[in-house]
Coordinates of C-alpha atoms in Angstrom, one line a residue:
X27 CA 209.6 -189.0 55.8
X28 CA 212.5 -191.3 57.2
X29 CA 212.9 -192.1 61.0
X30 CA 215.7 -195.2 62.4
X31 CA 215.3 -196.9 65.2
X32 CA 218.4 -196.5 68.2
X33 CA 218.3 -198.8 71.2
X34 CA 218.0 -197.2 74.3
X35 CA 221.7 -195.4 76.3
X36 CA 222.3 -193.8 78.8
X37 CA 224.3 -190.4 78.5
X38 CA 227.2 -189.3 80.4
X39 CA 226.7 -186.7 82.3
X40 CA 227.9 -184.1 79.8
X41 CA 231.0 -181.9 81.3
X42 CA 229.1 -178.1 81.2
X43 CA 231.4 -174.7 81.5
X44 CA 229.8 -171.2 81.1
X45 CA 231.2 -170.9 77.4
X46 CA 230.4 -174.0 76.2
X47 CA 226.3 -172.5 76.5
X48 CA 226.0 -170.1 73.3
X49 CA 221.7 -169.4 74.3
X50 CA 220.2 -170.1 77.8
X51 CA 216.4 -168.8 78.0
X52 CA 215.0 -168.3 81.6
X53 CA 212.0 -170.5 81.0
X54 CA 209.7 -171.7 78.4
X55 CA 207.1 -169.5 77.5
X56 CA 203.8 -171.9 77.1
X57 CA 201.5 -172.0 74.3
X58 CA 201.0 -168.1 72.4
X59 CA 197.6 -167.1 70.7
X60 CA 196.1 -164.7 69.7
X61 CA 193.2 -162.3 71.1
X62 CA 190.1 -162.6 70.7
X63 CA 187.6 -159.8 70.2
X64 CA 184.3 -160.7 71.4
X65 CA 181.0 -158.6 70.2
X66 CA 181.0 -155.1 71.8
X67 CA 178.1 -154.2 74.1
X68 CA 174.6 -156.1 75.2
X69 CA 175.3 -159.3 74.3
X70 CA 171.6 -160.7 75.4
X71 CA 170.9 -160.5 71.9
X72 CA 169.8 -164.7 71.3
X73 CA 172.4 -165.5 68.2
X74 CA 173.9 -162.5 67.1
X75 CA 176.8 -164.2 65.1
X76 CA 179.1 -161.3 65.1
X77 CA 181.6 -162.0 63.0
X78 CA 180.1 -164.1 60.7
X79 CA 180.8 -161.7 58.0
X80 CA 184.5 -160.7 58.6
X81 CA 186.5 -158.1 56.2
X82 CA 189.6 -156.7 56.8
X83 CA 192.0 -154.3 55.1
X84 CA 195.5 -152.8 56.6
X85 CA 195.2 -152.4 59.8
X86 CA 191.0 -152.0 59.9
X87 CA 188.9 -155.4 60.8
X88 CA 185.1 -155.0 59.6
X89 CA 182.9 -157.4 61.3
X90 CA 179.6 -158.0 61.5
X91 CA 176.8 -158.9 63.9
X92 CA 173.8 -159.6 61.5
X93 CA 171.1 -160.9 64.2
X94 CA 171.7 -158.5 66.7
X95 CA 168.7 -156.9 67.9
X96 CA 169.0 -153.1 68.4
X97 CA 165.6 -151.5 70.0
X98 CA 165.0 -147.6 70.3
X99 CA 163.4 -146.7 74.3
X100 CA 160.3 -146.6 74.6
X101 CA 159.0 -148.9 71.2
X102 CA 157.1 -151.5 72.0
X103 CA 158.6 -155.2 70.2
X104 CA 156.9 -155.9 67.0
X105 CA 154.6 -158.0 66.6
X106 CA 154.8 -158.6 70.3
X107 CA 158.8 -160.2 69.2
X108 CA 161.5 -159.6 71.6
X109 CA 163.7 -160.6 68.6
X110 CA 164.5 -157.8 65.2
X111 CA 167.4 -158.7 64.2
X112 CA 168.2 -155.2 62.6
X113 CA 172.1 -156.6 62.6
X114 CA 175.1 -154.0 63.2
X115 CA 178.3 -153.8 61.7
X116 CA 181.7 -152.7 64.3
X117 CA 184.2 -151.1 63.1
X118 CA 188.2 -152.0 64.6
X119 CA 191.2 -150.9 64.1
X120 CA 194.7 -153.0 65.0
X121 CA 194.0 -155.1 67.7
X122 CA 191.7 -152.7 69.8
X123 CA 188.5 -154.5 70.9
X124 CA 186.6 -151.2 71.3
X125 CA 185.0 -150.8 68.0
X126 CA 186.0 -147.4 65.9
X127 CA 182.6 -147.4 64.2
X128 CA 179.3 -148.9 64.5
X129 CA 176.8 -148.5 62.1
X130 CA 173.3 -150.0 62.7
X131 CA 169.5 -149.0 62.1
X132 CA 167.4 -150.0 65.5
X133 CA 164.1 -150.2 66.1
X134 CA 160.8 -151.8 64.1
X135 CA 161.2 -150.3 61.0
X136 CA 164.0 -152.2 60.5
X137 CA 162.7 -155.4 61.4
X138 CA 164.7 -158.6 60.6
X139 CA 167.1 -155.7 58.3
X140 CA 169.9 -157.9 59.0
X141 CA 172.5 -155.5 58.3
X142 CA 176.1 -156.8 57.4
X143 CA 174.4 -159.6 55.7
X144 CA 178.1 -159.6 53.9
X145 CA 180.9 -157.0 54.8
X146 CA 183.9 -156.1 52.4
X147 CA 186.5 -153.1 53.4
X148 CA 189.0 -151.2 51.4
X149 CA 191.4 -148.4 52.4
X150 CA 189.3 -145.6 51.1
X151 CA 185.5 -147.8 51.7
X152 CA 183.4 -149.7 54.1
X153 CA 180.5 -151.7 52.7
X154 CA 178.0 -154.2 54.0
X155 CA 174.3 -155.3 53.0
X156 CA 170.8 -156.0 54.1
X157 CA 168.5 -158.4 53.6
X158 CA 165.1 -157.2 54.7
X159 CA 163.4 -159.7 53.4
X160 CA 161.0 -161.2 56.5
X161 CA 159.4 -157.6 57.6
X162 CA 155.7 -157.7 56.2
X163 CA 155.3 -153.9 57.1
X164 CA 158.2 -153.1 54.5
X165 CA 158.6 -152.6 50.7
X166 CA 162.2 -151.8 51.1
X167 CA 164.6 -153.7 48.9
X168 CA 168.0 -155.5 49.9
X169 CA 170.9 -153.0 49.7
X170 CA 174.3 -152.3 49.8
X171 CA 175.7 -149.7 52.5
X172 CA 178.8 -147.6 51.6
X173 CA 180.6 -145.5 54.0
X174 CA 183.7 -143.6 53.0
X175 CA 186.9 -142.2 54.3
X176 CA 187.3 -139.1 53.7
X177 CA 190.1 -136.9 54.9
X178 CA 190.9 -140.4 56.8
X179 CA 188.1 -140.4 58.9
X180 CA 185.9 -142.8 58.7
X181 CA 182.2 -141.6 58.2
X182 CA 179.8 -142.0 61.7
X183 CA 176.4 -142.5 62.3
X184 CA 174.4 -139.9 65.2
X185 CA 173.6 -140.8 68.3
X186 CA 169.6 -140.3 69.0
X187 CA 167.7 -141.0 72.2
X188 CA 171.0 -143.4 73.8
X189 CA 170.9 -145.7 70.9
X190 CA 173.5 -145.4 67.2
X191 CA 171.2 -144.7 65.0
X192 CA 172.4 -144.1 61.1
X193 CA 169.3 -143.3 59.4
X194 CA 169.5 -139.9 59.2
X195 CA 173.1 -140.0 57.2
X196 CA 172.0 -142.3 54.4
X197 CA 171.2 -141.1 51.0
X198 CA 171.1 -142.7 47.9
X199 CA 173.5 -143.2 44.8
X200 CA 174.3 -140.0 43.1
X201 CA 171.9 -138.3 45.4
X202 CA 173.2 -134.7 46.5
X203 CA 173.9 -133.5 49.4
X204 CA 176.0 -136.9 49.7
X205 CA 175.7 -138.2 53.4
X206 CA 178.3 -140.6 55.4
X207 CA 176.2 -143.6 53.8
X208 CA 175.7 -144.4 50.4
X209 CA 172.7 -146.6 49.5
X210 CA 172.4 -148.9 46.1
X211 CA 169.2 -151.2 46.3
X212 CA 169.2 -154.3 44.4
X213 CA 166.0 -154.7 42.7
X214 CA 164.5 -158.0 44.8
X215 CA 164.0 -158.5 48.8
X216 CA 166.7 -161.2 49.5
X217 CA 167.9 -163.3 51.9
X218 CA 171.1 -162.9 53.8
X219 CA 173.1 -165.9 51.9
X220 CA 171.8 -164.3 48.9
X221 CA 173.9 -161.1 48.7
X222 CA 177.4 -160.8 48.3
X223 CA 179.5 -158.0 47.6
X224 CA 183.4 -157.3 47.1
X225 CA 184.5 -153.3 47.2
X226 CA 188.6 -151.9 46.6
X227 CA 189.3 -148.0 46.7
X228 CA 188.2 -147.6 42.5
X229 CA 185.6 -150.2 42.2
X230 CA 182.7 -151.8 43.8
X231 CA 181.2 -154.9 43.0
X232 CA 177.2 -155.9 43.8
X233 CA 175.6 -159.8 43.5
X234 CA 171.9 -160.9 43.8
X235 CA 172.4 -164.1 44.5
X236 CA 168.9 -165.3 44.3
X237 CA 169.3 -164.1 40.7
X238 CA 172.7 -164.8 39.1
X239 CA 172.5 -161.2 38.8
X240 CA 175.9 -159.4 38.8
X241 CA 176.4 -155.2 39.2
X242 CA 180.2 -153.5 38.6
X243 CA 180.7 -150.0 39.4
X244 CA 183.4 -147.3 39.5
X245 CA 183.6 -144.6 42.2
X246 CA 184.0 -141.3 40.0
X247 CA 185.2 -138.3 42.1
X248 CA 183.9 -136.3 39.1
X249 CA 180.3 -136.4 40.0
X250 CA 180.7 -138.0 43.6
X251 CA 179.3 -141.5 42.4
X252 CA 179.6 -144.9 42.1
X253 CA 178.7 -145.2 38.3
X254 CA 177.8 -148.7 36.8
X255 CA 180.4 -150.1 34.5
X256 CA 179.3 -153.8 33.4
X257 CA 175.8 -156.0 34.7
X258 CA 174.8 -159.7 33.8
X259 CA 171.6 -161.3 34.9
X260 CA 172.0 -164.4 34.1
X261 CA 170.3 -168.0 35.3
X262 CA 168.8 -168.3 38.7
X263 CA 170.2 -171.8 39.4
X264 CA 174.1 -170.4 38.8
X265 CA 174.1 -167.8 42.0
X266 CA 176.7 -166.2 40.2
X267 CA 178.8 -163.9 42.5
X268 CA 178.6 -166.5 45.2
X269 CA 182.3 -165.7 45.4
X270 CA 184.0 -162.9 44.3
X271 CA 187.7 -161.0 44.9
X272 CA 189.1 -157.7 43.5
X273 CA 192.8 -156.8 42.9
X274 CA 193.5 -153.7 40.6
X275 CA 191.4 -153.7 37.4
X276 CA 191.2 -157.4 37.9
X277 CA 187.2 -159.0 39.2
X278 CA 187.2 -163.0 39.8
X279 CA 184.0 -163.8 40.4
X280 CA 182.1 -167.6 40.8
X281 CA 179.5 -169.2 39.4
X282 CA 179.8 -172.4 41.9
X283 CA 176.1 -174.3 40.7
X284 CA 174.8 -175.0 37.2
X285 CA 176.9 -173.5 34.1
X286 CA 176.3 -175.6 31.6
X287 CA 175.9 -179.5 31.9
X288 CA 178.0 -181.1 32.9
X289 CA 180.0 -178.1 34.9
X290 CA 180.9 -178.4 38.5
X291 CA 180.7 -174.8 38.8
X292 CA 182.8 -171.9 37.4
X293 CA 185.6 -169.0 38.2
X294 CA 185.6 -166.1 35.4
X295 CA 188.2 -163.5 35.0
X296 CA 187.6 -159.9 34.6
X297 CA 189.6 -157.1 33.4
X298 CA 188.9 -153.5 32.7
X299 CA 189.7 -151.7 29.8
X300 CA 190.4 -148.4 30.8
X301 CA 190.4 -146.5 27.5
X302 CA 186.4 -148.2 27.3
X303 CA 186.0 -147.9 30.7
X304 CA 184.3 -151.8 29.4
X305 CA 184.9 -155.0 31.7
X306 CA 185.4 -158.3 29.7
X307 CA 186.3 -162.0 30.5
X308 CA 189.4 -162.8 29.9
X309 CA 189.5 -166.0 31.5
X310 CA 187.3 -169.2 32.6
X311 CA 188.2 -172.1 35.2
X312 CA 186.4 -175.2 35.3
X313 CA 186.1 -177.1 38.4
X314 CA 185.9 -180.7 36.8
X315 CA 187.5 -182.2 39.4
X316 CA 185.6 -181.2 42.3
X317 CA 182.2 -182.7 43.4
X318 CA 180.3 -179.8 42.4
X319 CA 180.4 -176.2 43.9
X320 CA 183.6 -175.0 42.0
X321 CA 183.8 -171.7 43.7
X322 CA 181.9 -171.1 46.6
X323 CA 185.3 -169.7 48.1
X324 CA 187.8 -167.6 46.1
X325 CA 190.3 -164.9 46.7
X326 CA 192.8 -162.9 44.4
X327 CA 196.1 -160.5 45.1
X328 CA 199.6 -160.3 43.5
X329 CA 198.4 -162.6 40.2
X330 CA 197.4 -165.9 42.5
X331 CA 193.7 -166.8 42.7
X332 CA 192.6 -170.0 45.3
X333 CA 189.4 -171.2 44.7
X334 CA 187.7 -173.6 46.3
X335 CA 184.9 -176.2 46.0
X336 CA 181.9 -176.4 48.6
X337 CA 181.0 -180.2 47.3
X338 CA 184.4 -181.7 48.1
X339 CA 187.6 -181.5 50.3
X340 CA 189.7 -179.3 46.7
X341 CA 191.8 -176.1 46.7
X342 CA 193.1 -174.6 43.0
X343 CA 196.0 -172.3 42.9
X344 CA 196.1 -170.6 39.8
X345 CA 198.6 -167.8 38.5
X346 CA 197.6 -164.4 36.4
X347 CA 199.2 -164.3 33.3
X348 CA 200.2 -161.2 31.7
X349 CA 197.6 -161.7 29.6
X350 CA 195.1 -161.8 32.2
X351 CA 194.4 -165.7 31.5
X352 CA 194.8 -168.3 34.4
X353 CA 197.8 -171.1 34.7
X354 CA 197.2 -174.7 34.2
X355 CA 195.7 -175.0 37.8
X356 CA 197.9 -176.4 40.7
X357 CA 194.8 -178.9 42.8
X358 CA 195.3 -180.1 46.3
X359 CA 193.3 -182.6 48.0
X360 CA 192.5 -181.1 51.6
X361 CA 191.3 -183.4 54.8
X362 CA 188.1 -181.1 54.8
X363 CA 185.8 -178.7 52.6
X364 CA 187.1 -175.2 52.9
X365 CA 184.5 -172.6 53.8
X366 CA 186.6 -169.7 53.6
X367 CA 190.0 -168.6 51.8
X368 CA 192.2 -164.9 52.0
X369 CA 195.4 -164.8 49.8
X370 CA 197.7 -162.0 50.7
X371 CA 200.8 -161.9 48.0
X372 CA 202.4 -165.2 48.3
X373 CA 200.3 -166.2 51.4
X374 CA 197.3 -168.5 51.5
X375 CA 195.3 -168.8 54.2
X376 CA 192.3 -171.1 54.6
X377 CA 189.7 -172.0 56.9
X378 CA 188.8 -175.9 57.3
X379 CA 186.4 -176.2 59.9
X380 CA 189.1 -178.8 61.3
X381 CA 190.1 -177.1 65.2
X382 CA 193.2 -179.1 65.6
X383 CA 193.9 -177.1 61.6
X384 CA 191.0 -174.6 61.8
X385 CA 193.6 -172.6 59.4
X386 CA 195.7 -174.1 57.1
X387 CA 198.5 -171.6 55.4
X388 CA 199.7 -171.5 52.4
X389 CA 203.0 -170.4 51.1
X390 CA 203.8 -170.0 47.4
X391 CA 207.3 -170.8 46.1
X392 CA 208.4 -168.1 43.7
X393 CA 211.3 -170.2 41.5
X394 CA 208.8 -173.2 40.7
X395 CA 205.2 -172.0 41.7
X396 CA 204.4 -174.8 44.5
X397 CA 202.0 -174.7 46.8
X398 CA 203.0 -176.0 49.5
X399 CA 202.3 -176.2 53.7
X400 CA 203.6 -177.0 56.8
X401 CA 201.6 -174.9 59.3
X402 CA 198.4 -175.2 60.6
X403 CA 196.8 -172.9 63.2
X404 CA 195.0 -175.3 66.5
X405 CA 192.2 -174.2 67.2
X406 CA 192.2 -175.9 70.5
X407 CA 194.4 -173.4 71.9
X408 CA 191.8 -171.0 72.5
X409 CA 189.1 -173.4 74.3
X410 CA 190.1 -171.5 77.1
X411 CA 189.4 -168.3 76.2
X412 CA 186.4 -169.5 75.1
X413 CA 183.2 -169.9 78.0
X414 CA 182.5 -172.5 76.4
X415 CA 184.9 -174.8 76.4
X416 CA 185.0 -175.6 72.4
X417 CA 187.7 -175.0 69.9
X418 CA 188.1 -172.4 67.5
X419 CA 186.5 -174.4 64.8
X420 CA 188.2 -172.7 61.5
X421 CA 184.3 -172.5 59.6
X422 CA 184.0 -168.3 59.3
X423 CA 185.0 -165.8 57.2
X424 CA 189.2 -165.4 57.2
X425 CA 190.8 -162.6 55.7
X426 CA 194.6 -160.9 55.7
X427 CA 196.6 -158.7 55.0
X428 CA 200.5 -158.8 55.5
X429 CA 201.1 -160.6 58.3
X430 CA 197.6 -160.1 59.9
X431 CA 195.1 -162.6 60.5
X432 CA 191.4 -161.8 60.6
X433 CA 189.3 -164.9 61.9
X434 CA 185.3 -164.8 62.1
X435 CA 183.8 -167.0 64.9
X436 CA 179.6 -166.7 65.2
X437 CA 179.9 -169.6 67.8
X438 CA 182.2 -168.2 70.3
X439 CA 180.5 -167.4 73.7
X440 CA 177.3 -169.2 72.9
X441 CA 176.7 -167.8 69.7
X442 CA 177.3 -164.9 70.7
X443 CA 180.3 -164.3 68.4
X444 CA 184.1 -162.7 68.1
X445 CA 186.7 -162.8 66.4
X446 CA 190.0 -164.0 66.1
X447 CA 193.3 -161.8 65.5
X448 CA 196.3 -163.3 64.9
X449 CA 199.8 -163.6 62.9
X450 CA 200.7 -165.3 60.2
X451 CA 204.3 -165.5 60.7
X452 CA 203.3 -166.6 65.0
X453 CA 200.6 -169.9 63.3
X454 CA 201.9 -173.5 64.3
X455 CA 200.3 -176.5 64.8
X456 CA 202.6 -177.5 67.1
X457 CA 200.8 -174.9 69.8
X458 CA 198.6 -177.3 70.9
X459 CA 197.4 -177.5 74.9
X460 CA 198.3 -180.7 75.4
X461 CA 202.2 -180.1 73.8
X462 CA 204.4 -180.4 76.7
X463 CA 207.0 -178.4 74.7
X464 CA 206.6 -174.7 75.6
X465 CA 208.7 -172.0 72.9
X466 CA 207.4 -175.0 70.5
X467 CA 207.7 -172.9 67.1
X468 CA 210.8 -169.9 68.2
X469 CA 208.2 -167.4 68.6
X470 CA 209.5 -163.6 68.4
X471 CA 213.0 -165.4 66.8
X472 CA 213.5 -166.8 70.9
X473 CA 215.0 -169.5 71.8
X474 CA 213.1 -169.1 75.5
X475 CA 212.8 -172.1 77.2
X476 CA 215.7 -173.8 74.9
X477 CA 219.3 -174.7 75.6
X478 CA 222.0 -175.1 73.5
X479 CA 225.0 -176.3 74.5
X480 CA 228.6 -177.3 73.0
X481 CA 230.1 -180.4 74.6
X482 CA 233.8 -182.4 74.7
X483 CA 235.2 -179.6 72.9
X484 CA 232.5 -179.6 69.8
X485 CA 231.8 -176.1 68.1
X486 CA 228.1 -174.7 66.8
X487 CA 225.9 -171.9 67.4
X488 CA 222.2 -171.8 67.1
X489 CA 219.7 -168.6 65.3
X490 CA 216.1 -168.5 66.1
X491 CA 215.6 -165.9 63.4
X492 CA 212.3 -166.7 61.5
X493 CA 211.0 -168.4 64.2
X494 CA 213.1 -171.4 63.6
X495 CA 215.8 -173.4 65.3
X496 CA 218.4 -173.0 63.3
X497 CA 221.9 -174.7 63.7
X498 CA 225.4 -173.8 62.3
X499 CA 228.6 -176.4 63.2
X500 CA 231.4 -175.9 63.1
X501 CA 233.3 -178.7 64.6
X502 CA 230.5 -181.3 65.1
X503 CA 232.4 -184.0 67.4
X504 CA 232.9 -187.7 68.1
X505 CA 229.5 -188.1 70.0
X506 CA 225.8 -187.2 69.0
X507 CA 225.5 -185.2 72.1
X508 CA 228.3 -183.0 72.1
X509 CA 226.2 -180.7 70.1
X510 CA 222.6 -180.7 72.0
X511 CA 219.4 -178.1 71.7
X512 CA 217.4 -179.4 74.4
X513 CA 213.8 -178.0 76.5
X514 CA 212.9 -178.9 79.6
X515 CA 209.8 -181.6 80.0
X516 CA 207.3 -182.8 82.7
X517 CA 206.0 -186.0 81.5
X518 CA 202.5 -186.5 83.6
X519 CA 202.2 -190.4 84.2
X520 CA 203.7 -193.6 82.5
X521 CA 202.5 -193.6 79.1
X522 CA 203.9 -193.7 75.3
X523 CA 204.3 -190.2 73.9
X524 CA 204.1 -188.8 70.8
X525 CA 207.3 -186.2 69.5
X526 CA 206.5 -184.4 66.2
X527 CA 208.4 -181.9 64.5
X528 CA 209.4 -180.2 60.9
X529 CA 213.1 -179.8 59.9
X530 CA 215.7 -179.5 56.8
X531 CA 219.7 -179.7 56.3
X532 CA 221.4 -177.7 54.1
X533 CA 222.1 -181.5 52.5
X534 CA 221.6 -185.2 53.3
X535 CA 222.6 -185.2 57.0
X536 CA 221.2 -187.3 60.6
X537 CA 220.8 -186.2 63.8
X538 CA 218.9 -187.6 66.9
X539 CA 216.4 -186.6 68.8
X540 CA 216.5 -188.1 72.5
X541 CA 213.4 -188.3 75.2
X542 CA 215.3 -188.9 78.8
X543 CA 215.7 -187.8 82.2
X544 CA 217.4 -184.7 83.2
X545 CA 220.4 -186.1 85.4
X546 CA 221.9 -182.0 86.0
X547 CA 220.1 -183.1 90.2
X548 CA 221.0 -186.8 90.6
X549 CA 223.7 -188.0 87.1
X550 CA 221.2 -190.2 86.0
X551 CA 220.5 -189.1 82.1
X552 CA 218.3 -192.6 81.2
X553 CA 217.4 -192.5 78.0
X554 CA 213.6 -193.1 77.7
X555 CA 214.0 -193.4 73.8
X556 CA 215.2 -191.9 70.6
X557 CA 215.7 -192.1 66.9
X558 CA 218.2 -191.0 64.2
X559 CA 216.7 -188.8 61.8
X560 CA 217.3 -188.0 58.4
X561 CA 217.3 -184.6 56.9
X562 CA 217.9 -183.0 52.9
X563 CA 216.9 -179.6 51.5
X564 CA 213.3 -179.9 52.1
X565 CA 211.2 -179.5 54.6
X566 CA 210.1 -182.2 55.8
X567 CA 207.4 -183.6 58.7
X568 CA 208.8 -186.6 61.4
X569 CA 206.8 -188.0 64.3
X570 CA 208.3 -190.5 66.4
X571 CA 206.9 -192.1 69.8
X572 CA 208.9 -193.4 72.8
X573 CA 207.5 -195.3 76.1
X574 CA 208.5 -193.4 79.3
X575 CA 207.7 -193.4 83.0
X576 CA 206.6 -189.8 85.1
X577 CA 208.9 -187.7 85.1
X578 CA 208.7 -184.0 86.5
X579 CA 212.6 -183.9 85.3
X580 CA 212.6 -184.6 81.9
X581 CA 214.7 -183.1 78.7
X582 CA 213.4 -183.3 75.0
X583 CA 216.6 -182.8 73.0
X584 CA 217.7 -182.4 69.6
X585 CA 221.5 -183.6 69.4
X586 CA 223.3 -183.2 66.4
X587 CA 227.4 -184.1 67.1
X588 CA 229.0 -186.3 64.9
X589 CA 227.1 -186.6 61.7
X590 CA 229.5 -183.7 59.5
X591 CA 229.2 -180.2 59.0
X592 CA 226.0 -179.4 57.7
X593 CA 223.6 -176.8 58.8
X594 CA 220.6 -177.7 60.6
X595 CA 216.7 -175.8 60.8
X596 CA 214.1 -176.9 63.1
X597 CA 210.6 -176.0 63.3
X598 CA 206.5 -176.8 65.4
X599 CA 208.3 -178.9 67.9
X600 CA 205.4 -180.7 69.9
X601 CA 205.4 -183.8 72.7
X602 CA 201.7 -184.6 73.4
X603 CA 200.8 -188.1 75.0
X604 CA 199.3 -190.8 73.2
X605 CA 195.9 -190.9 74.1
X606 CA 195.0 -194.8 74.1

C-alpha cells in the first residue's frame, strides 16, 4: 500500500454540462444484505439452535434444529420434562422462507433423539444423523437417515394428529419395500458431536467419531440399497471423519487428533477404483505447521481442497493432481480459528467467528495457483435484522454452490436460530452500518449513488460491470478533478473519518481521493483532506484518515485527471467515523 499526502486545496467550481455527465445515479442504495430465514413454526422451544447443522446443493438448503422439541398432542411430557429435543430437519428451495419438506420424529419415543445432528445433501439425496444417547427408555442406536428424490420430488412424511411424523415411512437399508426414508444404524449410541455424514449422488460416507469408525457406501440401483464398499476402525482418539467431503469418486477425510506422534492431525484423500470397486488412500496431508486439530473443517471441489485447524488460525489450500496426490500447500495464517469452510470451483468461503469479517472469500488465480482474499462479509450488517441486536458471527456451518451461500446462524433471535441466503458476488466488507457510502460495492453492476464527470475538455467513461467501478481515460486533462467519480455523503460530526477502498490499474499510475464540501449550492468547494494514491496491476487495499467538520452536504470523490490514460478499477469504498 502506498499513500502520499497532499496539502488541502480548494476546488474551483466545475462547469457542468449535460454532455459531461457520463453516468448519474439518482440516489445511494444503502447497505444491501442477504435474506435471513428464521426457524419455521413454533419458536417457543428452548434453544432449538436451528441451522447449527446446514448444507447446500444447487438451489436447496437443508438446515436442522437438532434441539427442537416436538410433542404429540395429549401425550404427557416424558419424565415430567418439558424439553424433548427430538430435533427437526427442514428443506428449503431457493430463497423461500417456507420449508418445502420437514423431517422429524415427535413424542416421548424420541426423547433426546436430536434428528439433524449432522446434515448433508446432493441433487438426489438428503441425509441426516440422529444422536439418541440420552434416552433411558430406548435401545435404538444412533443412525443415519437418507431421503431420496425419485422423479424429482423429495420424499415426504405424513401428518398424524396434526403433527408431521416420519416414523411410519422409515425402512432399514436393504429392506423391502423401500420407504421414503432409509435408515442405516451406527453400532453405538452417540452424542450429537460424535456423528458425521457426507453424501453425493452416488456415494454416502458415515462417521462414528467416538469410535473412529468410517464407512463408505455406494448406491446400487439394481438392489435399491446402499452397498458398503469401505470400512475402517481406527484408534478412538483420532476422531476419524470429523470432516468429510465428496467430489466425484474422491473423498477427503480428516483425523484431527492423534495420528501417530508427533502429528497434529491429518487429512487423507481416497480414490475409488471403478474396476475393483475398492477405495485406496492416495494422499496424506499433515498439520505439522499448526498447533493441532488439523482437519477440523475441510471441503473438496473441482480439484481444490481447503483445510482448517481447530487449535490454530491456519488455512491450507491444496490442488489434487492428475495422479490423485496433493500439491504442496499454500498456507495462510488467519486472524481467527476457522470453524467452517466451503469450496465451489475456484471460490472458497471461510467462516471466521469474527463479526467484522464473519465470512472471508478467497479466490484462486488459475495462472499461478495462488489463493487470495480481499472480500469479506461484515456480519454487523445484520444487527438491525436480529431482534437481539447482535451481529452474524460466522461461527456455524457455511456452504456454497455457485454464487449462492447459505450461512448458519444458530444464535439468531436468542438461539431460536436462522440461516442467511447470500450472494458471493454481493459480498464486501465495506457493507457496514457505519459506512457513510451507500453503494460501496457497486452492487448489481450499478453506479447508483455515484456521479461520473468529465470537466474542462477532459474525456473518459465509466463501467460498473463485475460490481466494480472501472474508469477508461481518453484525455486526462490538466488537473486531477478534470475526470472525477464522486458520491454524496453526510458527515454527522466534526471528527476524524477513515476512507478505505481497493484499487488496481492497467499499469503504474496515481489518482487522488478527496473528502470535501459540495459546492453546488454555495460555490464553496473546500477540501477537508486529500491523498494521492499509487496503484498498479495487482489489487491493493488503501486506507487514509481525514479530519472534517459536520457537513450534511459533503462529497467523497475519486479524481483520475492529469495522470495519464491508464485505466483504473476501484471497489469496496467505505467512509466511516474513527471512534476515539
